[in-house]
Tab-separated table of C-alpha atoms in Angstrom:
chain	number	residue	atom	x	y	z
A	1	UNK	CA	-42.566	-7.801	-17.118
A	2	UNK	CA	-40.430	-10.763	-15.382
A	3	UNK	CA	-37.277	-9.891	-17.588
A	4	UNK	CA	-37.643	-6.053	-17.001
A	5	UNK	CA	-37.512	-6.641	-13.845
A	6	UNK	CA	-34.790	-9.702	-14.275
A	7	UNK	CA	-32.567	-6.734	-16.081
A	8	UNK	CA	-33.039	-4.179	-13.278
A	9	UNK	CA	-31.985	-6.779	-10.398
A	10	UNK	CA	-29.124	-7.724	-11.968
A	11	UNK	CA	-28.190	-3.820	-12.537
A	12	UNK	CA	-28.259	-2.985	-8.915
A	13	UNK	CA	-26.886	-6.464	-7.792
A	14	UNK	CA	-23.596	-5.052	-10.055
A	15	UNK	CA	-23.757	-1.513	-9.522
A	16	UNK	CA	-21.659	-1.746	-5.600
A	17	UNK	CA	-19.213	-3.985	-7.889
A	18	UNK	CA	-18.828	-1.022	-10.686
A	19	UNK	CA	-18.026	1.184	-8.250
A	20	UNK	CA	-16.338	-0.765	-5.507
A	21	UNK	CA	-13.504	-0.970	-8.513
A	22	UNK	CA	-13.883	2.461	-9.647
A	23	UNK	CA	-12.685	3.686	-6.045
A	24	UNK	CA	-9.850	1.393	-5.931
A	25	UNK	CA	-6.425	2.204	-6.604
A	26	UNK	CA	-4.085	0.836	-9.278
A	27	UNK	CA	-0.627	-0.312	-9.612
A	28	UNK	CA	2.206	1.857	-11.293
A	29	UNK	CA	0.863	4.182	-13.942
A	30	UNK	CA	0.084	7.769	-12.539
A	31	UNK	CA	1.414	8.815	-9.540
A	32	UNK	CA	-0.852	8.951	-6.779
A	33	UNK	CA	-1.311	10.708	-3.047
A	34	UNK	CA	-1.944	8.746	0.271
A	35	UNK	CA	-1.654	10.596	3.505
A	36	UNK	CA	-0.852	9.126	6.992
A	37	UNK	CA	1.796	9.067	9.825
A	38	UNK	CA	5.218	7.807	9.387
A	39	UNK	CA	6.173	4.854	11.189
A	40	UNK	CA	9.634	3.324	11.373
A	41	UNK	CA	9.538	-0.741	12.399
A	42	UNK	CA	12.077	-2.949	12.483
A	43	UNK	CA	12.150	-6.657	10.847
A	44	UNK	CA	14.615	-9.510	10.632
A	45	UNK	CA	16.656	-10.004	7.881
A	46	UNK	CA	19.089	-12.199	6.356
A	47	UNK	CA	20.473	-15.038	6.065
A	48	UNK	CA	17.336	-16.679	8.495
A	49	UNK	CA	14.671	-13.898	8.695
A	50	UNK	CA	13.809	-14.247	12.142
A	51	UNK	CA	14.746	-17.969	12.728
A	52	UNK	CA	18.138	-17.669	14.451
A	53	UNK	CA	17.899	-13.433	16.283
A	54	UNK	CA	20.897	-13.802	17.634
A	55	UNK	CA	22.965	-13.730	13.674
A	56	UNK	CA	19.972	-12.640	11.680
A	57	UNK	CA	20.464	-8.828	10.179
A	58	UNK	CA	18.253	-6.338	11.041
A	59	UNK	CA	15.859	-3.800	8.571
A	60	UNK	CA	14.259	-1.221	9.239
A	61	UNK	CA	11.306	0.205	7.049
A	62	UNK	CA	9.143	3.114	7.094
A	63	UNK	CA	5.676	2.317	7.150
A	64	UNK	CA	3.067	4.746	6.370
A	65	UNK	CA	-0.373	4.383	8.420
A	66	UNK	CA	-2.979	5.172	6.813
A	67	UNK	CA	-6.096	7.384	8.335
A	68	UNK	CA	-8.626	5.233	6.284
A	69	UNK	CA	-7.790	2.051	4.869
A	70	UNK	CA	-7.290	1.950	0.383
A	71	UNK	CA	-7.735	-1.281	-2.034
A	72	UNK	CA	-5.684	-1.961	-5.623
A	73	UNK	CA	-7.048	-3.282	-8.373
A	74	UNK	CA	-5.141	-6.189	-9.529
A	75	UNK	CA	-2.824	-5.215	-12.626
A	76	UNK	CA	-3.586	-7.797	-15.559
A	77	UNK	CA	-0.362	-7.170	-16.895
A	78	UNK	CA	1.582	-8.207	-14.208
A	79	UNK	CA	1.445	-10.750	-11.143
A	80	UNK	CA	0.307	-7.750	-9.059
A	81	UNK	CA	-2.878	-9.180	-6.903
A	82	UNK	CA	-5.782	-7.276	-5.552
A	83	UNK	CA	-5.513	-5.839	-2.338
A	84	UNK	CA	-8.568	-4.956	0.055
A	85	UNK	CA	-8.224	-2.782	3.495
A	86	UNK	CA	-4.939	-2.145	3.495
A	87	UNK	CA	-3.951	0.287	6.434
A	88	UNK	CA	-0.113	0.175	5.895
A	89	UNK	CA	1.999	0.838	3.231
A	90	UNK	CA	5.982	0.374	3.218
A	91	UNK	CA	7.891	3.327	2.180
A	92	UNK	CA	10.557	3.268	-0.430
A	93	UNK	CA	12.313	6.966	-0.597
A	94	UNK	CA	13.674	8.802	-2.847
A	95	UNK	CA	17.419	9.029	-3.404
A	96	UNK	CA	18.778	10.434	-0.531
A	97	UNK	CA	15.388	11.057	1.552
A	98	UNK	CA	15.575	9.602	4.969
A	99	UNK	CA	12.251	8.979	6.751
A	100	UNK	CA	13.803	8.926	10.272
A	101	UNK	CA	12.654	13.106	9.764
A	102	UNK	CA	9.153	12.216	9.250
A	103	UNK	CA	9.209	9.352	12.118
A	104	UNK	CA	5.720	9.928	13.825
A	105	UNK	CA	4.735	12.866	11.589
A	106	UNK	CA	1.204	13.190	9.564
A	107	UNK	CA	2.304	13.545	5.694
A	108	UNK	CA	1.225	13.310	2.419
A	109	UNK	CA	3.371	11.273	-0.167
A	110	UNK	CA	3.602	11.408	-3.732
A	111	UNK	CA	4.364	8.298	-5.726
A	112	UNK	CA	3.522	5.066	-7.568
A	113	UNK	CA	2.399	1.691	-5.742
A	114	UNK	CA	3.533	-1.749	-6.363
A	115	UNK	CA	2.936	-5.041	-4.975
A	116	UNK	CA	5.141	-6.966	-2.312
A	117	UNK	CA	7.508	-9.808	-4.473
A	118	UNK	CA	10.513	-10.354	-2.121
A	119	UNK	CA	11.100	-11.299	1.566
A	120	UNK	CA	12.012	-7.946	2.144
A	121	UNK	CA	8.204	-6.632	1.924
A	122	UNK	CA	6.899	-6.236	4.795
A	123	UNK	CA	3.220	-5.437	3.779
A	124	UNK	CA	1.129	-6.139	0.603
A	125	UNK	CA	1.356	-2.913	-1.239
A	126	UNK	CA	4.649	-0.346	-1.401
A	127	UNK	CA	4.936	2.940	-2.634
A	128	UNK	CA	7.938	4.343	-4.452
A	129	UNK	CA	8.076	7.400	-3.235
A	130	UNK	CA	8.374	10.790	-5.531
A	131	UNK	CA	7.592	13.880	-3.045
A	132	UNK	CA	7.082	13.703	0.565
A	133	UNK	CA	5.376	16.913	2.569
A	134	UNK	CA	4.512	17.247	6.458
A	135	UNK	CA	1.526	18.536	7.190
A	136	UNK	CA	0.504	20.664	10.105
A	137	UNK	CA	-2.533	19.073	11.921
């Protein structure tokens, strides 16, 4: 009786983990579809990244914020880490799509996510975007 019910505990101390990861979202592979409001910020740049204003460049990013916050599995394959709660998510476009149109507009993206590697990501996980839509609510 003690390892029946040994087996069972440790079944329902796993099961939130099981499916905790199933409802996260993964790095590259299929395209996916996150929904939010456009936001356009603006960051430092080079050559000091916010050390000397006055002859550090300026970059401006589109920012998507979410309506409920998404985690990414980590991908095995690559340096990619795990994310949890993540609310924003920096836009890259498509060729020749310029999110200025969408600034403060609810959309719904298209597109593949990736994980920050240079000083020019502003938050944890991208998206490289495929198809962008308004919506009207």
């Amino acid at each position: 009786m003690t390892r029946r019910l040994a087996s069972m505990l440790v079944v329902l101390c796993t099961a939130p983990v099981w499916a905790q990861a199933a409802s996260c979202l993964h790095y590259e592979g299929a395209p996916l579809t996150l929904a939010g409001k456009i936001t356009l910020q603006t960051f430092y740049g080079p050559p000091n990244y916010g050390e000397n204003p006055d002859t550090d460049s300026r970059e401006t990013q589109a920012i998507l914020l979410l309506s409920k916050p998404i985690c990414v599995q980590a991908n095995p394959s690559s340096s990619d880490v795990a994310e949890k709660n993540q609310v924003r998510v920096t836009l890259v476009p498509p060729e020749g799509v310029d999110f200025g149109l969408y600034k403060g507009k609810k959309v719904t993206l298209r597109g593949t996510l990736f994980h920050a590697n240079t000083g020019h990501h502003r938050t944890p996980v991208l998206m490289q975007v495929k198809n962008i839509e308004s919506t009207h609510d």
